[in-house]
Coordinates of C-alpha atoms in Angstrom, one line a residue:
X1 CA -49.7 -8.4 23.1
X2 CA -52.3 -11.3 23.6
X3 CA -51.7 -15.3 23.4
X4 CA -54.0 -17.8 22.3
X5 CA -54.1 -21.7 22.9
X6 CA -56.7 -23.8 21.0
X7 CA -56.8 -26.9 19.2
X8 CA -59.0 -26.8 15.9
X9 CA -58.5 -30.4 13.8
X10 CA -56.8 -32.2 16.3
X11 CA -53.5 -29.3 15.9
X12 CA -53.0 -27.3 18.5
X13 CA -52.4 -23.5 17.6
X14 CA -50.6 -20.9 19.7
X15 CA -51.4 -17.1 18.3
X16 CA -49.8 -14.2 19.3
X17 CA -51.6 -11.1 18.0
X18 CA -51.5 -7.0 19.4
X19 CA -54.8 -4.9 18.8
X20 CA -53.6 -4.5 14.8
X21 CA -51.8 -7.7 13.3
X22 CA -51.1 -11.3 14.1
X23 CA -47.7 -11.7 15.5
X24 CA -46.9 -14.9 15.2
X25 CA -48.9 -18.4 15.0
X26 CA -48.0 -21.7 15.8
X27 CA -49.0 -25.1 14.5
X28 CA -47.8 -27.8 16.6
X29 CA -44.9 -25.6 17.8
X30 CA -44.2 -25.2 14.0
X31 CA -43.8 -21.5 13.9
X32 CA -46.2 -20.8 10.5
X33 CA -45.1 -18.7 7.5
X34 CA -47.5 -15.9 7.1
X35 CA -48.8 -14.2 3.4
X36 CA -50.6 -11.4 3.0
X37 CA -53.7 -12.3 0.8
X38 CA -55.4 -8.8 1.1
X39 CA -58.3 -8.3 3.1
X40 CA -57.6 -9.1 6.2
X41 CA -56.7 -12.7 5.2
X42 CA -53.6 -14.8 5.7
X43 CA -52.4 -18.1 4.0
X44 CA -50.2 -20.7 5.6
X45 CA -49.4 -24.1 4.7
X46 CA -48.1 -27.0 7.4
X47 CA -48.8 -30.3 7.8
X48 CA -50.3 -31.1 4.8
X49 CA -53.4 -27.8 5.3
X50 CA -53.7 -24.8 3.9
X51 CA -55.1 -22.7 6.5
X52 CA -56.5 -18.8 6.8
X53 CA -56.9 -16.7 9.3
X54 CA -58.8 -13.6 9.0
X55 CA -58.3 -10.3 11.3
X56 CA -61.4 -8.6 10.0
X57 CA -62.4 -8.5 13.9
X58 CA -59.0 -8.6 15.8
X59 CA -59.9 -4.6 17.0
X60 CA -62.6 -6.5 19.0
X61 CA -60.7 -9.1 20.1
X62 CA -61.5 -12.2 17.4
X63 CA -59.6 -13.8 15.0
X64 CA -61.3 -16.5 12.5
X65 CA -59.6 -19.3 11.3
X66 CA -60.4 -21.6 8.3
X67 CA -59.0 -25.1 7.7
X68 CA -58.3 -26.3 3.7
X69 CA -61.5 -23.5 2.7
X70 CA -63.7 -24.7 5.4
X71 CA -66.3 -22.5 7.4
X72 CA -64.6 -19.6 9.0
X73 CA -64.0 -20.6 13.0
X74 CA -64.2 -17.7 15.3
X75 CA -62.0 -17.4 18.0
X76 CA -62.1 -14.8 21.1
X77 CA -58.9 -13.2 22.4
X78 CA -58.3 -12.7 25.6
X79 CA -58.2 -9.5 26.9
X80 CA -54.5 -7.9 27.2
X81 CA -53.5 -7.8 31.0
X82 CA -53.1 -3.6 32.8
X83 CA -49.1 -3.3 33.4
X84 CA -48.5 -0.8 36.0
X85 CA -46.6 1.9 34.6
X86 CA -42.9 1.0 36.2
X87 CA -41.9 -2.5 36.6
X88 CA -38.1 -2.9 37.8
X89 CA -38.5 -6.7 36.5
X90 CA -39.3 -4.7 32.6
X91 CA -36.3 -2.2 33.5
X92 CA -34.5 -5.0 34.9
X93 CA -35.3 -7.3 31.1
X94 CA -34.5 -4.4 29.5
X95 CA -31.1 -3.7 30.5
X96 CA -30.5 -7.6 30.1
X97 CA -31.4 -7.2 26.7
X98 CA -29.3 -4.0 26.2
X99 CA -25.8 -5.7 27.9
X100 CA -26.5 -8.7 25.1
X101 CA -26.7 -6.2 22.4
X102 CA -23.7 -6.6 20.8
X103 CA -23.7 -3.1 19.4
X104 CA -24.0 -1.7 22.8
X105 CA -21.2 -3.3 24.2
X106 CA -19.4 -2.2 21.4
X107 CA -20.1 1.4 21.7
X108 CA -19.5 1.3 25.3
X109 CA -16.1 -0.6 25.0
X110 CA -15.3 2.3 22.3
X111 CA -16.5 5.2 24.8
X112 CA -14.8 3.7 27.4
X113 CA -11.5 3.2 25.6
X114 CA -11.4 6.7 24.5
X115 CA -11.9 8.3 27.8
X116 CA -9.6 5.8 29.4
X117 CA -6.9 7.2 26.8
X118 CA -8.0 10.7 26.8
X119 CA -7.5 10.7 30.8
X120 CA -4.0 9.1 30.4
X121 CA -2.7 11.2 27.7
X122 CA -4.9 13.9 25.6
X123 CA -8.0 13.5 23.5
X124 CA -5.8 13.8 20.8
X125 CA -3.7 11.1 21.2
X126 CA -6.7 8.4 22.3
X127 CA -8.6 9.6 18.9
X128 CA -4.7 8.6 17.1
X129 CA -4.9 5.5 19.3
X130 CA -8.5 4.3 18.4
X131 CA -7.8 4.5 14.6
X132 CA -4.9 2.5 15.0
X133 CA -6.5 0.1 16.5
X134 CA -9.8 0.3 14.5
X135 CA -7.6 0.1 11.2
X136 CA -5.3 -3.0 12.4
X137 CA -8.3 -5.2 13.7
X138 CA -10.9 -4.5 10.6
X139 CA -7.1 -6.1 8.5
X140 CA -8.2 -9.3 10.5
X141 CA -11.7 -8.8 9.8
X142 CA -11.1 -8.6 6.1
X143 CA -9.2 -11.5 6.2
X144 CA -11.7 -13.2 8.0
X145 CA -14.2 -12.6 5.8
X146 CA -12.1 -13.4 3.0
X147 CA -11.9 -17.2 4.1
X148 CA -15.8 -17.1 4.4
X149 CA -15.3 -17.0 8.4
X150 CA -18.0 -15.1 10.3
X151 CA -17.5 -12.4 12.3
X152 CA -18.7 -10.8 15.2
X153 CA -16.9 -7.3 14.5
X154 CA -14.3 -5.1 16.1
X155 CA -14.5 -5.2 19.9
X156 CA -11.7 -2.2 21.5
X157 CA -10.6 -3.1 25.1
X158 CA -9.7 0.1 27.2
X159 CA -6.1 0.0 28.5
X160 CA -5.4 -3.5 26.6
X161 CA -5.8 -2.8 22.5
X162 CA -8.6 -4.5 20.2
X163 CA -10.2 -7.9 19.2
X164 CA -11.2 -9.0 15.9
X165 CA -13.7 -11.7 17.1
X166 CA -15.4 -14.8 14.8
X167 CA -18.5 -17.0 15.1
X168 CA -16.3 -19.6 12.9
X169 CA -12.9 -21.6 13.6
X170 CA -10.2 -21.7 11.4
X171 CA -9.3 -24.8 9.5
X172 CA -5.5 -24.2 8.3
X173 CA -2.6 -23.4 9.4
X174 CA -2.6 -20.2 5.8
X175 CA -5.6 -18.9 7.5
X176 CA -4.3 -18.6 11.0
X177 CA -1.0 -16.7 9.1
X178 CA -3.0 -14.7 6.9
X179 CA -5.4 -13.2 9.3
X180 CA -2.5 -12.9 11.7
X181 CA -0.4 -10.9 9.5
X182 CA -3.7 -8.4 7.9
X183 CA -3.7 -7.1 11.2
X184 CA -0.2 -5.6 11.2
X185 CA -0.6 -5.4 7.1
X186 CA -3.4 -2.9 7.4
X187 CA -1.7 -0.8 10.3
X188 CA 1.2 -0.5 7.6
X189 CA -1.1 1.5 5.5
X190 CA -2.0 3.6 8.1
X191 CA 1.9 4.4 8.9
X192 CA 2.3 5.4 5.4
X193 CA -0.8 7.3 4.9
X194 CA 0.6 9.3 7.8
X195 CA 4.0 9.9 6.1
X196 CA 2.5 10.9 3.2
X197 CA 0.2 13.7 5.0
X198 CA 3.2 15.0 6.6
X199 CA 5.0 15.7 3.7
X200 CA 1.6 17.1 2.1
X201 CA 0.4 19.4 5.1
X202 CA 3.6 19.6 7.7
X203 CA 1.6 18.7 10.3
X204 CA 3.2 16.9 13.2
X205 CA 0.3 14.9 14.2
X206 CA 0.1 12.8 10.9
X207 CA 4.0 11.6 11.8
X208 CA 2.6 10.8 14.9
X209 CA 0.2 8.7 13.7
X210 CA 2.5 6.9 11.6
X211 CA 4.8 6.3 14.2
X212 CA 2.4 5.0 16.8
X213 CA 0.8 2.8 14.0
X214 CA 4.0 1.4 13.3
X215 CA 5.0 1.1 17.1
X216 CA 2.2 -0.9 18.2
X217 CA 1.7 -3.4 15.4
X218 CA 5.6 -3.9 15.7
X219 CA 4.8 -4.7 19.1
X220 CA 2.1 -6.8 18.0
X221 CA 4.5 -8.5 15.7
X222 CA 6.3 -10.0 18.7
X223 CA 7.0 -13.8 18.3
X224 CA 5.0 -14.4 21.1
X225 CA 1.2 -15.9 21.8
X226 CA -1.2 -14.4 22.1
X227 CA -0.1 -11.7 19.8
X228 CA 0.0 -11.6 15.8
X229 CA 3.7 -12.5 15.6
X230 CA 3.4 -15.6 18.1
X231 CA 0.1 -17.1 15.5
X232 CA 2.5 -16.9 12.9
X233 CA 5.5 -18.4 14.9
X234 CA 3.2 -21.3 15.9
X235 CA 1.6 -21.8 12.3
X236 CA 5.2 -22.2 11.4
X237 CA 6.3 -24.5 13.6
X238 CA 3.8 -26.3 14.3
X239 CA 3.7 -27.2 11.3
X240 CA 7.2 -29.0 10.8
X241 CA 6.8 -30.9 13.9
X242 CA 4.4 -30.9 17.0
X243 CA 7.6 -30.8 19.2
X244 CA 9.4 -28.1 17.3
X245 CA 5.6 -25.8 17.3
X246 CA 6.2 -26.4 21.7
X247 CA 9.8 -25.6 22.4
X248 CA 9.9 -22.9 19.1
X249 CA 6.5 -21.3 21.4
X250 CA 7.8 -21.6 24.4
X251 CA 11.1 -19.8 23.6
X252 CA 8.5 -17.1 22.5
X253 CA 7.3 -17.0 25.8
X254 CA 10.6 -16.7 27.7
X255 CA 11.5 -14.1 25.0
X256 CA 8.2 -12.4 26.3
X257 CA 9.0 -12.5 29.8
X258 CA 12.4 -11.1 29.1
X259 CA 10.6 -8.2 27.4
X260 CA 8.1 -7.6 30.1
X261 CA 10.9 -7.5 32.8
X262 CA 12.9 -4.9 31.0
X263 CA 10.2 -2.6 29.9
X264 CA 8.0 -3.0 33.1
X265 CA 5.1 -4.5 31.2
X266 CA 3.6 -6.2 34.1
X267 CA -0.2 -6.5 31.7
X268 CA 2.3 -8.5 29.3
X269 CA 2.4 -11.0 31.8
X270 CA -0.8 -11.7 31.9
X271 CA -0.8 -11.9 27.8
X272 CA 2.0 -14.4 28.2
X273 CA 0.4 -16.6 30.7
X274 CA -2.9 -17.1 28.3
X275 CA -0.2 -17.4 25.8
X276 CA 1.0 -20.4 27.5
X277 CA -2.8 -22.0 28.0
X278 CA -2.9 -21.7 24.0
X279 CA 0.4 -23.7 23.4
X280 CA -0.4 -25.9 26.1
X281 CA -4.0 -27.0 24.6
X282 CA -2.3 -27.1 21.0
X283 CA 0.3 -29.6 22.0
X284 CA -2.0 -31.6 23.8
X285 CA -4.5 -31.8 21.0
X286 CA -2.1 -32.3 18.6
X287 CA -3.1 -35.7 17.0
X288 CA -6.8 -34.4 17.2
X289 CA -5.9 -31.5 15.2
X290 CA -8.1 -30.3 12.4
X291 CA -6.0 -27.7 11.2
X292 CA -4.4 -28.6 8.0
X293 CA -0.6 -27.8 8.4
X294 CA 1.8 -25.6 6.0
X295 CA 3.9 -27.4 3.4
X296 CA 7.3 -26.4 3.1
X297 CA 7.0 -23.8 1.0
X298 CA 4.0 -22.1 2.9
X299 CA 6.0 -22.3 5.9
X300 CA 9.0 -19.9 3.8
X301 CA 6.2 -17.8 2.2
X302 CA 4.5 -17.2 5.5
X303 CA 8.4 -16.3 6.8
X304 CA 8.8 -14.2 3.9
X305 CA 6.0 -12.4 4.7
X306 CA 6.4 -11.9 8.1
X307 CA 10.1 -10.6 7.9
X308 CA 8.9 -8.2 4.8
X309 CA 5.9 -6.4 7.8
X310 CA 7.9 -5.9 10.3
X311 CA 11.2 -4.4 8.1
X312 CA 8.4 -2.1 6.9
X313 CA 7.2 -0.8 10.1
X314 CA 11.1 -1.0 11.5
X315 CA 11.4 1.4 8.1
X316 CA 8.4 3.5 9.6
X317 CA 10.2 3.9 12.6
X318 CA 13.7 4.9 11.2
X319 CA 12.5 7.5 9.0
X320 CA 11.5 9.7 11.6
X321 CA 14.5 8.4 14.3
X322 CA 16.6 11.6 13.9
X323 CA 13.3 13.9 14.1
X324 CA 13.3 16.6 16.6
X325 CA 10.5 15.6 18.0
X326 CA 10.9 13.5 21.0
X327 CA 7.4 12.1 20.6
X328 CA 8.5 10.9 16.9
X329 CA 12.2 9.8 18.0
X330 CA 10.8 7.8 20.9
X331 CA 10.0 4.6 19.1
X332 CA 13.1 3.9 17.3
X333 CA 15.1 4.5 21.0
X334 CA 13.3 2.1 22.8
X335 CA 13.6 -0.6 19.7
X336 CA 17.3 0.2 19.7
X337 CA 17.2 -0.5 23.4

């Protein structure tokens, strides 16, 4: 790759060309849009020209340039400089590049989570785990995209879950419930799809699939911030009154911390406390807010809705309660705990 500088007409040009094409020109650091006429000729219009540049010679180093069907204006290239054939600074710019590659770090978040599981438990059960997770976070995504919000895709998280992450804010209050609940929605498929191919093939690892699906997105259905069920709770409330959205959250928190201390989820905790940050900043931007608020009957619908997921899952749960299986009885004992 070469780069000339030259000013032809009072504009000053910046071209970057490789021994076989122009790269890239710039007029007056206006990058140029480039057409193919055919013989080594390309048209661009800025600034009021219509220029040309011709590559008939760029093998040897020239390119020409022509100004609004002037005389052809040759130009030499400078010679390309010999790179050595290591460079830690190139292997250095290239992992950068790599690490900001968002599809790298989400194959090796993915990798990392199933491994991480695998170690814990069996491959078996982090493959079960992944689609779980996979299938509740692309409900947010569809919701997501179904509000026109952009999205930066499914990232998993070993040892903590998933994140459905967007380029875009929200604007209402619907689209914070909505996207909350699509999640947990979508995971409800997965239960039943499980419970269906059960019955069809009597094999015990499709119950276990729907149990777990229906155990974590219960869990996820918590009334408490930052999880699925605690957007919903502060949708709700906040929309009545600012006052009512803090003390309604913060009981979600306390009801959190009761829930960490008697299952020993110590990683809860640390959920809870960004939890906390959220309601915090909400309350304090309250009469800045650009989030358009629930009416009345919004605020029943999205409670409707809410009550309706988690009795399904709870339904998920009981149907396999008297199994067995201690695997597939295990979720309903520790809910009835």
């Amino acid at each position: 790759m070469t780069k000339v500088e030259f000013t032809l007409a009072d504009l000053q040009f910046v071209v970057h060309a490789s021994a076989e094409q122009i790269v890239q020109v710039f007029c007056d650091k206006q990058a140029l849009a480039l057409e193919d006429g055919g013989n080594n000729v390309y048209h661009a219009d800025a600034h009021g020209h219509q220029f040309q540049f011709n590559t008939e010679k760029l093998f040897e180093g020239q390119i020409a340039i022509a100004i609004n069907g002037q005389a052809w204006q040759w130009i030499e290239l400078p010679a390309p400089e010999k790179k050595s054939g290591f460079s830690f600074m190139g292997l250095a710019a290239l992992g950068f590049k790599l690490f900001k590659s968002a599809k790298v770090v989400k194959a090796a978040l993915a990798g990392a989570s199933v491994a991480g599981y695998a170690w814990l438990f069996s491959w078996q059960f982090a493959i079960m785990l992944i689609v779980c997770l996979v299938i509740h976070e692309y409900g947010h995504v569809r919701a997501m995209q179904y509000f026109k919000i952009k999205t930066k895709g499914i990232y998993l998280i070993p040892f903590v879950g998933g994140l459905a992450i967007s380029d875009d804010k929200i604007t209402t209050r619907w689209q914070d419930v909505v996207i909350s609940l699509m999640g947990p929605a979508f995971g409800l498929i997965t239960s039943v799809l499980g419970v269906v191919l059960y019955y069809a093939t009597e094999m015990e690892i499709f119950a276990g699939v729907a149990v777990l699906s229906a155990l974590l997105n219960l869990f996820n259905l918590l009334p408490m911030l930052p999880l699925d069920g605690g957007h919903v709770l502060k949708s709700i409330s906040f929309s009545m009154r600012s006052w009512v959205g803090l003390f309604v959250c913060l009981g979600g928190v306390l009801f959190g911390l009761w829930v960490s201390y008697t299952f020993g989820l110590m990683l809860l905790v640390f959920f809870l406390f960004i939890g906390t940050l959220e309601i915090m900043f909400e309350w304090r931007g309250r009469h800045q807010s650009h989030l358009v608020p629930l009416d009345r009957y919004g605020q029943v619908f999205s409670a409707v809705m809410y009550v309706v997921v988690v009795a399904a899952h709870v339904a998920v749960m009981m149907h396999f309660a008297d199994s067995e299986s201690a695997i597939l009885s295990l979720p309903m004992k520790i809910l009835s705990s």
